[in-house]
Short mmCIF file of C-alpha atoms in Angstrom, two decimals:
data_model
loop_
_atom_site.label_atom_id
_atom_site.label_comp_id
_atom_site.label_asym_id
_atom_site.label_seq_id
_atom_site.Cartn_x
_atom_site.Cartn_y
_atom_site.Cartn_z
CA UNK A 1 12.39 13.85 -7.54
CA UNK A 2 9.54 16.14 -8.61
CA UNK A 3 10.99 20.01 -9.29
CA UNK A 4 11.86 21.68 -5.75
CA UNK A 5 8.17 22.37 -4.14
CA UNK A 6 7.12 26.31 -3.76
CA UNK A 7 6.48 25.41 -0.50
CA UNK A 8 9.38 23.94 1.54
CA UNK A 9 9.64 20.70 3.09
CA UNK A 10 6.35 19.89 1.49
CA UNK A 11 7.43 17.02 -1.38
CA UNK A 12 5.74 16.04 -4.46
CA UNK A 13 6.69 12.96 -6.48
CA UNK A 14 6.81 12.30 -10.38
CA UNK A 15 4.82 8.71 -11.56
CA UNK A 16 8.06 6.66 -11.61
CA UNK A 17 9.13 8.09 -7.88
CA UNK A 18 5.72 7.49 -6.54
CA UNK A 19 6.09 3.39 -8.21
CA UNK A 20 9.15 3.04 -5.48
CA UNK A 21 6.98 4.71 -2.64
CA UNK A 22 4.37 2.56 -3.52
CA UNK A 23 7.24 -0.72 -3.16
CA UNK A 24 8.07 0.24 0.01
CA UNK A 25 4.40 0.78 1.47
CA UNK A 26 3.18 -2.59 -0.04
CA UNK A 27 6.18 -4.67 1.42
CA UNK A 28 6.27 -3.21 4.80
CA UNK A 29 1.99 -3.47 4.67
CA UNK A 30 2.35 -7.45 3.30
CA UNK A 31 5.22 -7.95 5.96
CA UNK A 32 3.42 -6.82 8.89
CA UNK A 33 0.14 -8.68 7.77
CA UNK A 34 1.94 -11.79 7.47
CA UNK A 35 2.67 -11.65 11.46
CA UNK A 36 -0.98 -10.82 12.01
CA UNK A 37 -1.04 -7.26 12.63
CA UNK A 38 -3.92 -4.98 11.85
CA UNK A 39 -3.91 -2.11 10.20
CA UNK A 40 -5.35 1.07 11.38
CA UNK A 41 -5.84 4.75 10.76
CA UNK A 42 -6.66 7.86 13.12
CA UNK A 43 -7.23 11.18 12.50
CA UNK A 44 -5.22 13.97 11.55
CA UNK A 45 -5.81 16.12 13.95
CA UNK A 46 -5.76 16.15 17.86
CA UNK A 47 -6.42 19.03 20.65
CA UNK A 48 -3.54 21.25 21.23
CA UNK A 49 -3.46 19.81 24.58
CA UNK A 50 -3.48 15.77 23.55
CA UNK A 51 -0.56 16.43 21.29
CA UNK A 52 1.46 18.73 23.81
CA UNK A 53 1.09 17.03 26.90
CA UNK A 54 4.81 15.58 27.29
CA UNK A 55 5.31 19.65 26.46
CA UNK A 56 8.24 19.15 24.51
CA UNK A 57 7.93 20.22 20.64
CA UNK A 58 5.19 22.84 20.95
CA UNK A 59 7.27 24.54 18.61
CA UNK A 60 7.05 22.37 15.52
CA UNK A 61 2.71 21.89 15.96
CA UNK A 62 0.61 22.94 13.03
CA UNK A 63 -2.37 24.43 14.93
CA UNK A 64 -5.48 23.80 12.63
CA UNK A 65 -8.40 26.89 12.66
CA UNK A 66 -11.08 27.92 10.59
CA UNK A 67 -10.90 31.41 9.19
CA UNK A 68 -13.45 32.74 11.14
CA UNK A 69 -12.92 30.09 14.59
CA UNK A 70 -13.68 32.29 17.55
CA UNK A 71 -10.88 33.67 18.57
CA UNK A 72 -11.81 32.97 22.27
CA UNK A 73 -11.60 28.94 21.59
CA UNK A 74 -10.18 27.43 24.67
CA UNK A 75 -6.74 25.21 24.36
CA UNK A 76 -8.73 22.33 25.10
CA UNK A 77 -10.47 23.08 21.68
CA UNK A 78 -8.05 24.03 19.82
CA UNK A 79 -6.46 21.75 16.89
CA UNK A 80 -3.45 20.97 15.38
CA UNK A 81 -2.06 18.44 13.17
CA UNK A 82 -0.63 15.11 14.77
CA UNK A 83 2.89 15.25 14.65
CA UNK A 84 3.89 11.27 14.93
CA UNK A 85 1.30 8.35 15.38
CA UNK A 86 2.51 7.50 18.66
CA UNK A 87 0.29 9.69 20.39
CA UNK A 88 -2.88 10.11 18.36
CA UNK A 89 -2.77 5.87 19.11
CA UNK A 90 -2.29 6.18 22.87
CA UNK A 91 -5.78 8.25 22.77
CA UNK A 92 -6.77 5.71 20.46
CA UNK A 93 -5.97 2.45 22.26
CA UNK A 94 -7.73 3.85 25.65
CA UNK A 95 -11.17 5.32 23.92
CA UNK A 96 -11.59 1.79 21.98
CA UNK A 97 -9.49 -0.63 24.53
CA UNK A 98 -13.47 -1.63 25.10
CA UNK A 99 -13.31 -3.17 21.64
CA UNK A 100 -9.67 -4.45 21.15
CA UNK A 101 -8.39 -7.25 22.30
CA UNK A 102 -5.11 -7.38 24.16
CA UNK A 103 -2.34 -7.84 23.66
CA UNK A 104 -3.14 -5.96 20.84
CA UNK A 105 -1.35 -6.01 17.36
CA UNK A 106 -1.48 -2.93 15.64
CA UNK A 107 0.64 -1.09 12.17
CA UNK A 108 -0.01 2.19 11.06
CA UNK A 109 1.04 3.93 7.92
CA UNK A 110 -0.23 7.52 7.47
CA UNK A 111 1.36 10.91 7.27
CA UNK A 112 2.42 13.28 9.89
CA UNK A 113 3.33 17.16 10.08
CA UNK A 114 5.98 18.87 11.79
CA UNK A 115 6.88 22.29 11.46
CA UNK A 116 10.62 22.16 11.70
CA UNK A 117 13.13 23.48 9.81
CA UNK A 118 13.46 21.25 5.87
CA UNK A 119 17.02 19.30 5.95
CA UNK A 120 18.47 16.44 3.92
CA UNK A 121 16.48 13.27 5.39
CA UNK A 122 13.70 15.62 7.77
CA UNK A 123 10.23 17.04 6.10
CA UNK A 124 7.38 19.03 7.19
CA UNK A 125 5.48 16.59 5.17
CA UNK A 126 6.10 13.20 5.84
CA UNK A 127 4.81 9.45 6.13
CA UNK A 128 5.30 6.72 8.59
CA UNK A 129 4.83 2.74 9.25
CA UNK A 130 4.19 2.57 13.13
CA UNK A 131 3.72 -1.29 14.43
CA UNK A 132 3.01 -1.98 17.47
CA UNK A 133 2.01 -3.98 20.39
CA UNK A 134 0.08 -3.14 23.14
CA UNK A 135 -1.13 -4.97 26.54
CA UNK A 136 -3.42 -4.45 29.41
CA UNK A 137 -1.51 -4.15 32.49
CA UNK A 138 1.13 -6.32 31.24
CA UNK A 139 2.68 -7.36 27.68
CA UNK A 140 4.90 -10.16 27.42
CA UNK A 141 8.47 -9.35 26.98
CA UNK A 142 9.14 -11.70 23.74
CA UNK A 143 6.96 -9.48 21.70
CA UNK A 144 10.65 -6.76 21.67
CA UNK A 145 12.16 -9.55 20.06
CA UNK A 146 9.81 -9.91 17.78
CA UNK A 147 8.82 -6.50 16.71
CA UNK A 148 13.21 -6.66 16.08
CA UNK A 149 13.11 -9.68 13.29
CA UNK A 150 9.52 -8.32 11.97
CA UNK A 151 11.85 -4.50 10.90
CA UNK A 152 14.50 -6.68 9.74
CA UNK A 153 12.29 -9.09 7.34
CA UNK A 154 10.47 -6.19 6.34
CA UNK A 155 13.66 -3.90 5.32
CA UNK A 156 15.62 -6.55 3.92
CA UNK A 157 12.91 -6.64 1.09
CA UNK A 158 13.99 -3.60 0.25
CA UNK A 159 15.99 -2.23 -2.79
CA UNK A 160 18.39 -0.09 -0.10
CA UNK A 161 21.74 -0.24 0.84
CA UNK A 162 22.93 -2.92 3.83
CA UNK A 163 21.15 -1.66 7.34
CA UNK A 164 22.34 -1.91 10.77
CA UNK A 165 19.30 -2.30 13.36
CA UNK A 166 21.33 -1.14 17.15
CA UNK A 167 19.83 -2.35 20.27
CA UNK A 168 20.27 -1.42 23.96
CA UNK A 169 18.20 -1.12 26.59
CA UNK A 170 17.22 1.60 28.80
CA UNK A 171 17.59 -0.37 32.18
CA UNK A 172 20.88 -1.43 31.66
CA UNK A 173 22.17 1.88 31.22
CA UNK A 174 20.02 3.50 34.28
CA UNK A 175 20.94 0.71 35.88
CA UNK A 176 24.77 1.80 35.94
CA UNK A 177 24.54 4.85 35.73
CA UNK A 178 23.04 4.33 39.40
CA UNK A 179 25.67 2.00 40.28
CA UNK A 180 28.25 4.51 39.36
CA UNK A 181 26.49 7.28 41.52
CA UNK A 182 24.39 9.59 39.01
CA UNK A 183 20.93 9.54 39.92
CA UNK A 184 20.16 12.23 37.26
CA UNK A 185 19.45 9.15 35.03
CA UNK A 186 17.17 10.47 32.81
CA UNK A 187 19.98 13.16 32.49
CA UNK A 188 22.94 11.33 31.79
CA UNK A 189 20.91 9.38 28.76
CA UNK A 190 19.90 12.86 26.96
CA UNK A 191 23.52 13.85 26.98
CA UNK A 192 24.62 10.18 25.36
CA UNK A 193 21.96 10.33 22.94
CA UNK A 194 23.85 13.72 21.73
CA UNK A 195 26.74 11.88 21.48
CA UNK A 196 27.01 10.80 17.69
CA UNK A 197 26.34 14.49 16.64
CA UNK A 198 28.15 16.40 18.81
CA UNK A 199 31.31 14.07 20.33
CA UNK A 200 32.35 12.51 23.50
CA UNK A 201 34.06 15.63 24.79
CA UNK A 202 31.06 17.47 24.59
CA UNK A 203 28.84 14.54 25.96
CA UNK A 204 31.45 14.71 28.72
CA UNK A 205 31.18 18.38 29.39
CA UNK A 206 27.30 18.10 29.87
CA UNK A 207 27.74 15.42 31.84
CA UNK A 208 29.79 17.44 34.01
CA UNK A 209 28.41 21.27 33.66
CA UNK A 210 24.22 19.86 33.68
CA UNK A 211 24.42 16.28 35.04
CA UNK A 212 26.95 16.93 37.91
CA UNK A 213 28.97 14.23 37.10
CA UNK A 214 32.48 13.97 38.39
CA UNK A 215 35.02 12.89 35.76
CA UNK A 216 35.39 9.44 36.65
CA UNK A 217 31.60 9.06 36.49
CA UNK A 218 31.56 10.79 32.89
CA UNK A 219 34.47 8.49 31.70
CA UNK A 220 32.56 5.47 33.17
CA UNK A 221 29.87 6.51 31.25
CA UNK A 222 31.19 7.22 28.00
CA UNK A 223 32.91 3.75 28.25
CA UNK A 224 29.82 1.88 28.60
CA UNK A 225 28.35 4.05 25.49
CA UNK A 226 31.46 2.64 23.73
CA UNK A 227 30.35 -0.93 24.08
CA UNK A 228 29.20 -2.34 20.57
CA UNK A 229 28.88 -5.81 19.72
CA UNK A 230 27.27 -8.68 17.03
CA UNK A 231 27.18 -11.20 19.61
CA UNK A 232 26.65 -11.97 23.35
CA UNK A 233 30.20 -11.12 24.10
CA UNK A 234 28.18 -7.69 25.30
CA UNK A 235 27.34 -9.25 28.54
CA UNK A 236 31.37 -9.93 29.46
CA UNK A 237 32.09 -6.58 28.44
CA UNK A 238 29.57 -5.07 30.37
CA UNK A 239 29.98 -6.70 33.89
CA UNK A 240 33.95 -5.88 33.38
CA UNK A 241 33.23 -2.84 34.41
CA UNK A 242 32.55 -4.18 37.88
CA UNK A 243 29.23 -1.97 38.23
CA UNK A 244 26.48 -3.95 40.19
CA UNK A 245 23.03 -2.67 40.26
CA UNK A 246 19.60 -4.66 40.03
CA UNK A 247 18.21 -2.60 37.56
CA UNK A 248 21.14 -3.42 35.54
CA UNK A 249 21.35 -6.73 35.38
CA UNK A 250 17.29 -6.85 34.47
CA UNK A 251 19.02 -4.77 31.55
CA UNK A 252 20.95 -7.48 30.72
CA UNK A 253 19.12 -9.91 30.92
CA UNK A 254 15.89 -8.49 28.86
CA UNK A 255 18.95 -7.15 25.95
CA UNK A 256 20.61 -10.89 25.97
CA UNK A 257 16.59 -12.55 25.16
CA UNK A 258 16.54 -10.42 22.49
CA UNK A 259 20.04 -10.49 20.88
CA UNK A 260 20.30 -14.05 21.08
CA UNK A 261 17.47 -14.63 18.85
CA UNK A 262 18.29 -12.26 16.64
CA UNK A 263 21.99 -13.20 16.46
CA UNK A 264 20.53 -16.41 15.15
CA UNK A 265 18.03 -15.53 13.07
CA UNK A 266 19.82 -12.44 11.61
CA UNK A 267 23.35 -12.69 12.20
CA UNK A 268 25.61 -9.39 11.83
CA UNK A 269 21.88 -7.20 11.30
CA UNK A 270 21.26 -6.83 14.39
CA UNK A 271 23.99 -5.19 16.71
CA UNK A 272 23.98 -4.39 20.41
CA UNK A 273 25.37 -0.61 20.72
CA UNK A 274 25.37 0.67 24.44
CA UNK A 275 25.33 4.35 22.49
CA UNK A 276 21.89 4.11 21.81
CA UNK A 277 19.86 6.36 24.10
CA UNK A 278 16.92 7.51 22.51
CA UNK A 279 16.51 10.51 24.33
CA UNK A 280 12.22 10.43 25.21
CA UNK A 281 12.25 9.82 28.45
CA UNK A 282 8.83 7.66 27.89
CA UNK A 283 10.82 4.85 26.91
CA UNK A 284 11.72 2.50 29.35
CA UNK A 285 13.33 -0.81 27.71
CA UNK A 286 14.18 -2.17 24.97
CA UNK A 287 15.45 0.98 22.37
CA UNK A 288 16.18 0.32 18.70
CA UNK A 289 17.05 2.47 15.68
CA UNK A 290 18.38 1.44 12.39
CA UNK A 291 20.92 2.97 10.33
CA UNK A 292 21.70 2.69 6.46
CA UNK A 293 25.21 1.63 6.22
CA UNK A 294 27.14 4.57 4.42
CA UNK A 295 24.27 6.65 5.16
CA UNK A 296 24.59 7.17 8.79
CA UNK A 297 24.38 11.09 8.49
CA UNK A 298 20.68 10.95 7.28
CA UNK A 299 19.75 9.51 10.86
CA UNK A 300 17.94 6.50 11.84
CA UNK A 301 15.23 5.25 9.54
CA UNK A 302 13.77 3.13 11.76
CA UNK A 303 13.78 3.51 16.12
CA UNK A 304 11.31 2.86 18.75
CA UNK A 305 11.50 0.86 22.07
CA UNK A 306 9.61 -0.37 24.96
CA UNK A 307 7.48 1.87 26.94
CA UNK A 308 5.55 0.83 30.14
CA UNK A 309 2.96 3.15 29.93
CA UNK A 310 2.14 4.27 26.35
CA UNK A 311 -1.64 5.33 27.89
CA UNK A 312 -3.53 5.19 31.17
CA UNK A 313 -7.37 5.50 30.99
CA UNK A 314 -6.86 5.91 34.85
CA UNK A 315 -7.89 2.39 35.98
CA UNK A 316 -5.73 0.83 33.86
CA UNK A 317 -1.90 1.05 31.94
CA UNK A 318 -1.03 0.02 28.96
CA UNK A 319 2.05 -0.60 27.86
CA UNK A 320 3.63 -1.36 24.97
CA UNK A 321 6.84 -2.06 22.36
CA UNK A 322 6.66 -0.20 18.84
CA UNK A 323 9.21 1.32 15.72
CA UNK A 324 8.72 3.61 13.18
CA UNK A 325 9.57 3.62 9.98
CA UNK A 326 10.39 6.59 8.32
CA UNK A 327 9.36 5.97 4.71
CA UNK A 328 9.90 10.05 3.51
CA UNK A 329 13.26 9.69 5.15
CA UNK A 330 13.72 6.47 3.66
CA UNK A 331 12.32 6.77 0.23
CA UNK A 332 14.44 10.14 -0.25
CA UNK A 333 17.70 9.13 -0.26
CA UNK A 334 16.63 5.77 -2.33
CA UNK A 335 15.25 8.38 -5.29
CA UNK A 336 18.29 11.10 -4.44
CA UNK A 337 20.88 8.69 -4.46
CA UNK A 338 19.53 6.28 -7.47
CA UNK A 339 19.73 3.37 -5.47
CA UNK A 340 16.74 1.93 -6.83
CA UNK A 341 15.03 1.59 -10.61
CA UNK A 342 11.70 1.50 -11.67
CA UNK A 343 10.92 -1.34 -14.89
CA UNK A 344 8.26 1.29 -15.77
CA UNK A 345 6.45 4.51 -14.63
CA UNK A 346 3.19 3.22 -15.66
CA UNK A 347 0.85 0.49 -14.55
CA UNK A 348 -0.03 -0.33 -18.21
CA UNK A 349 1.77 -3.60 -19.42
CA UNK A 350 -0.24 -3.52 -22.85
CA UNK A 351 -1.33 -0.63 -25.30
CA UNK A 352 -4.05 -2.19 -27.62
CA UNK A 353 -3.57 -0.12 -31.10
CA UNK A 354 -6.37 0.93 -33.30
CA UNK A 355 -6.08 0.29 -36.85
CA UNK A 356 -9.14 2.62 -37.17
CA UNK A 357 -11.16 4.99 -35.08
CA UNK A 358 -14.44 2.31 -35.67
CA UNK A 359 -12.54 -0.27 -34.12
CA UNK A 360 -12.50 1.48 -30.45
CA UNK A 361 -15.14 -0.30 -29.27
CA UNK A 362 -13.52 -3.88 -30.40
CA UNK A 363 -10.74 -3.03 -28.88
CA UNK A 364 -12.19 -1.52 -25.58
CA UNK A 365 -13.72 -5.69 -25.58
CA UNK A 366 -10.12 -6.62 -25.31
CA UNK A 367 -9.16 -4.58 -22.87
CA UNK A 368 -11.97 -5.41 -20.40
CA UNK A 369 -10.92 -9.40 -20.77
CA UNK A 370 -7.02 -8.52 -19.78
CA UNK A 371 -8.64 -6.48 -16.89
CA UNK A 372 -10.42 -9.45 -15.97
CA UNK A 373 -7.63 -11.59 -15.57
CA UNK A 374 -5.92 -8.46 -13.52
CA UNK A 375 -4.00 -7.25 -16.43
CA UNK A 376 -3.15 -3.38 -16.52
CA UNK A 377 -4.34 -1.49 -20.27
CA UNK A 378 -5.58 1.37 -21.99
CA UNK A 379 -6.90 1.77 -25.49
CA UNK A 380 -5.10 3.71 -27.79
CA UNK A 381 -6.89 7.14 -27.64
CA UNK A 382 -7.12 7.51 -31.69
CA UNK A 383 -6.05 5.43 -34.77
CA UNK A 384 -2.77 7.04 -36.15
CA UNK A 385 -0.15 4.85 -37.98
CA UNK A 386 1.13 1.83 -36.02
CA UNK A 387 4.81 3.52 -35.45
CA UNK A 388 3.44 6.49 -33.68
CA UNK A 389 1.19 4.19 -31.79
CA UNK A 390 4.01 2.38 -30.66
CA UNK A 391 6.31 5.05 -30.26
CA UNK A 392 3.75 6.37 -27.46
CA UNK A 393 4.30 2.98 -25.67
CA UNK A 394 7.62 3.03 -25.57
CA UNK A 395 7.98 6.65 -24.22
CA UNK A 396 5.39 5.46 -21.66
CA UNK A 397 7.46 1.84 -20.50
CA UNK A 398 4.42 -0.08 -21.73
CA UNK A 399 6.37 -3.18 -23.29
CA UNK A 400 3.42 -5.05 -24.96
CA UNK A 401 1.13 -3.24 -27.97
CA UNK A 402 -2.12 -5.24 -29.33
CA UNK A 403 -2.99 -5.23 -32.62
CA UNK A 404 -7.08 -6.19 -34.03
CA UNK A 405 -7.35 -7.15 -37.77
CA UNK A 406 -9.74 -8.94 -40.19
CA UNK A 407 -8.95 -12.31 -42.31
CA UNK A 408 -10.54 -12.36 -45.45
CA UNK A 409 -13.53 -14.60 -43.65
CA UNK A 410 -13.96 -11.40 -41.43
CA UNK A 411 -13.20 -12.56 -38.28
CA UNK A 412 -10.92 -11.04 -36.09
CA UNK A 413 -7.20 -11.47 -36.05
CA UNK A 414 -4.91 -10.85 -32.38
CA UNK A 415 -1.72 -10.48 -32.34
CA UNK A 416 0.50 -8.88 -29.59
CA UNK A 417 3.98 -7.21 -29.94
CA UNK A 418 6.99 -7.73 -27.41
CA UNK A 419 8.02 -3.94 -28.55
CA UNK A 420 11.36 -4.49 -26.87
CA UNK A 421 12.28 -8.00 -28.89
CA UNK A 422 10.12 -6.68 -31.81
CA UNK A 423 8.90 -10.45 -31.47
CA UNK A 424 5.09 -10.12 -32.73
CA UNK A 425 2.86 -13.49 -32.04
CA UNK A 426 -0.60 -14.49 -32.34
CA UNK A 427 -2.42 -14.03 -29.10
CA UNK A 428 -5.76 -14.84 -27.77
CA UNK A 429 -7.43 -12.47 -25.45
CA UNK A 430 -9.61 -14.60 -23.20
CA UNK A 431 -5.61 -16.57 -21.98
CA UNK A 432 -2.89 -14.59 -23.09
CA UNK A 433 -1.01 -13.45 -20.09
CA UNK A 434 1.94 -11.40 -20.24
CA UNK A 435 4.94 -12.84 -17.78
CA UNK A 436 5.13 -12.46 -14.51
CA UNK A 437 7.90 -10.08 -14.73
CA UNK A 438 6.05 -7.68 -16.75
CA UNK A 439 2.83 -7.83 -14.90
CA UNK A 440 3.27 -5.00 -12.82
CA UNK A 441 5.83 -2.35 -12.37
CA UNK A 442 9.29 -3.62 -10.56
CA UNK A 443 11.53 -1.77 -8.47
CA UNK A 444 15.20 -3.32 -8.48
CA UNK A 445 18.11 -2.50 -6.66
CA UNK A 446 20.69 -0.18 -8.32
CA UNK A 447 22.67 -2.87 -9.29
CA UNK A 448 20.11 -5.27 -10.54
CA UNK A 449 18.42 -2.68 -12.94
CA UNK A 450 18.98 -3.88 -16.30
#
């Protein structure tokens, strides 16, 4: 990446790094579109009191002020920057729900500001893809499968290693966690959502020490956050446990819909894994997040869920089903670990060379009929000898240079150099196309660079 930032947790990307944050927007944006969701922005910047009403990270807010804001501005006035795009669209979806219509389909890719401390994988800095759907009142159940497949398509386009996207659902695990006799629910799924960082005989300790759970109860627990599966086996393994509960088997039943589809549709992707927890206690379904195989300590690049009430204007609810991509996260480890390549750092796939300075404007007349035909090129900026010409080219990635002469009739002569192959051919400018390959930067995987 760009040279470590003066200011920390704020990145900054070089041309070539900002061509594979560029991939990844433009496939998750054409992926999303393709299943008819909308894009759109909010603002930056919320009240102090919109962002911290769940009062839980009023910590990491960047409050917003003007150097001379009246120091007596009420909290109700006061700004800050949005720290996720879940909440600036909850105030969205009820001041417009007049002009939306529901369900609605929404993605959102914009950045976001949280004033944590900088790790491997976390920024103060940093940009997200939020889709969503939302209802009025109600919202059919088939749109968690299909938010599910929609993160899979969209990530498998991607140049990164093989992903795992882990299901469970919130009601199944309230569900027997009240059958076992902890009514602390909410509780008991904070502590399991620890349990990947900080080990079962810790989970089982808070369980015990904050929860009140007796050990049998903490065991039962942990054994249910043990469950893992790539089929519907999951189902077997979870009524063994002999726990019966009506909440529970609406669990079930609402995590089979979804895993059977995506079994079939993308089989050994998408995992059921009881572990999952997602500790906001807003959520209150269907939870997701997705792992990079042999990346698992950089966290989950993609989670979300179900939530039955994202907003409430007061006469109505709205809920909704949504993930978020974290493309910082994301696109960090693909630049730190090299697992992508860039074809070239430029847009330019053609230099067109001047064999004098009078020819500029001749060869500013080419370059306007590429750009017609949606063909990236600059003009040489001045006529020095052909090899530096090209030289400048090649330390730029641009593979093709143009050349203008005269025949001894006058008129003028194309010809366009593959500076690669060396392969030099006559060319007209009002056709010539380069290939498709070479149209546009590429990013490749690691192991398809050339």
């Amino acid at each position: 990446m760009a040279r470590k930032a003066s200011l920390s947790g704020f990145s900054e990307l070089l041309p070539e790094e900002r061509v594979v944050e560029n991939h990844v927007l433009d496939v998750l944006r054409r992926t999303f579109e393709l299943h008819g969701f909308s894009s759109i922005e909010t603002r930056s910047v919320e009240t102090v009191d919109q962002l911290l009403q769940k009062g839980e990270i009023d910590k990491e807010v960047y409050a917003v002020s003007r150097l001379q804001e009246d120091p007596g501005t009420s909290s109700g006035e006061k700004l800050a920057l949005h720290f996720d795009l879940t909440v600036p669209f909850a105030r969205y979806v009820v001041e417009n729900a007049g002009y939306l219509n529901f369900p609605f389909m929404r993605y959102q890719i914009q950045k976001s500001w949280r004033g944590e401390r900088p790790q491997e994988g976390r920024a103060r800095e940093f940009t997200q893809a939020d889709i969503d759907v939302v209802g009025e009142e109600t919202l059919p159940f088939r749109y968690d499968v299909e938010l599910a497949l929609i993160v899979v398509e969209a990530l498998s386009q991607l140049p990164i290693p093989y992903f795992k996207l882990r299901l469970n659902n919130r009601k199944l695990s309230e569900g027997f966690y009240r059958g076992i006799g902890l009514s602390d629910t909410a509780g008991v799924l904070r502590a399991i959502d620890k349990l990947e960082k900080i080990g079962p005989e810790a989970v089982a300790t808070i369980l015990r020490e904050e929860v009140g759970a007796t050990d049998r109860q903490a065991q039962a627990a942990l054994e249910l956050a043990s469950v893992k599966s790539e089929s519907m086996d999951f189902v077997d393994k979870v009524r063994a446990f002999g726990v019966e509960d009506e909440l529970l088997e609406q669990g079930l039943r609402e995590l089979s819909e979804v895993m059977a589809e995506a079994s079939k549709r993308a089989p050994g992707t998408v995992i059921v894994d009881l572990s999952i927890a997602r500790g906001l206690d807003y959520y209150t379904g269907t939870v997701y997040e997705t792992f990079l195989v042999g990346h698992e300590k950089l966290g989950s690049i993609c989670s979300g869920g179900r939530y039955e009430s994202l907003a409430s204007s007061g006469k109505k609810t709205y809920p909704g089903v949504g993930l978020s991509i974290g493309v910082t996260r994301l696109v960090a480890r693909m630049l730190s670990q090299n697992l992508a390549s860039v074809t070239r750092k430029v847009p330019s796939a053609v230099l067109i060379a001047l064999t004098n300075d009078e020819a500029w404007s001749q060869a500013q007349d080419v370059a306007d009929q590429l750009r017609r035909r949606g063909v990236s090129c600059e003009v040489s900026a001045s006529a020095a000898k052909f090899g530096k010409q090209i030289k400048y080219a090649d330390r730029r990635g641009i593979p093709f240079v143009w050349f203008l002469s005269t025949d001894e009739a006058g008129d003028l002569v194309h010809e366009v150099k593959d500076i690669r192959s060396g392969e030099q051919v006559p060319a007209d400018p009002t056709s010539w196309m380069p290939p498709e390959e070479d149209l546009s930067p590429r990013v490749l995987a690691r192991e398809d660079a050339n």
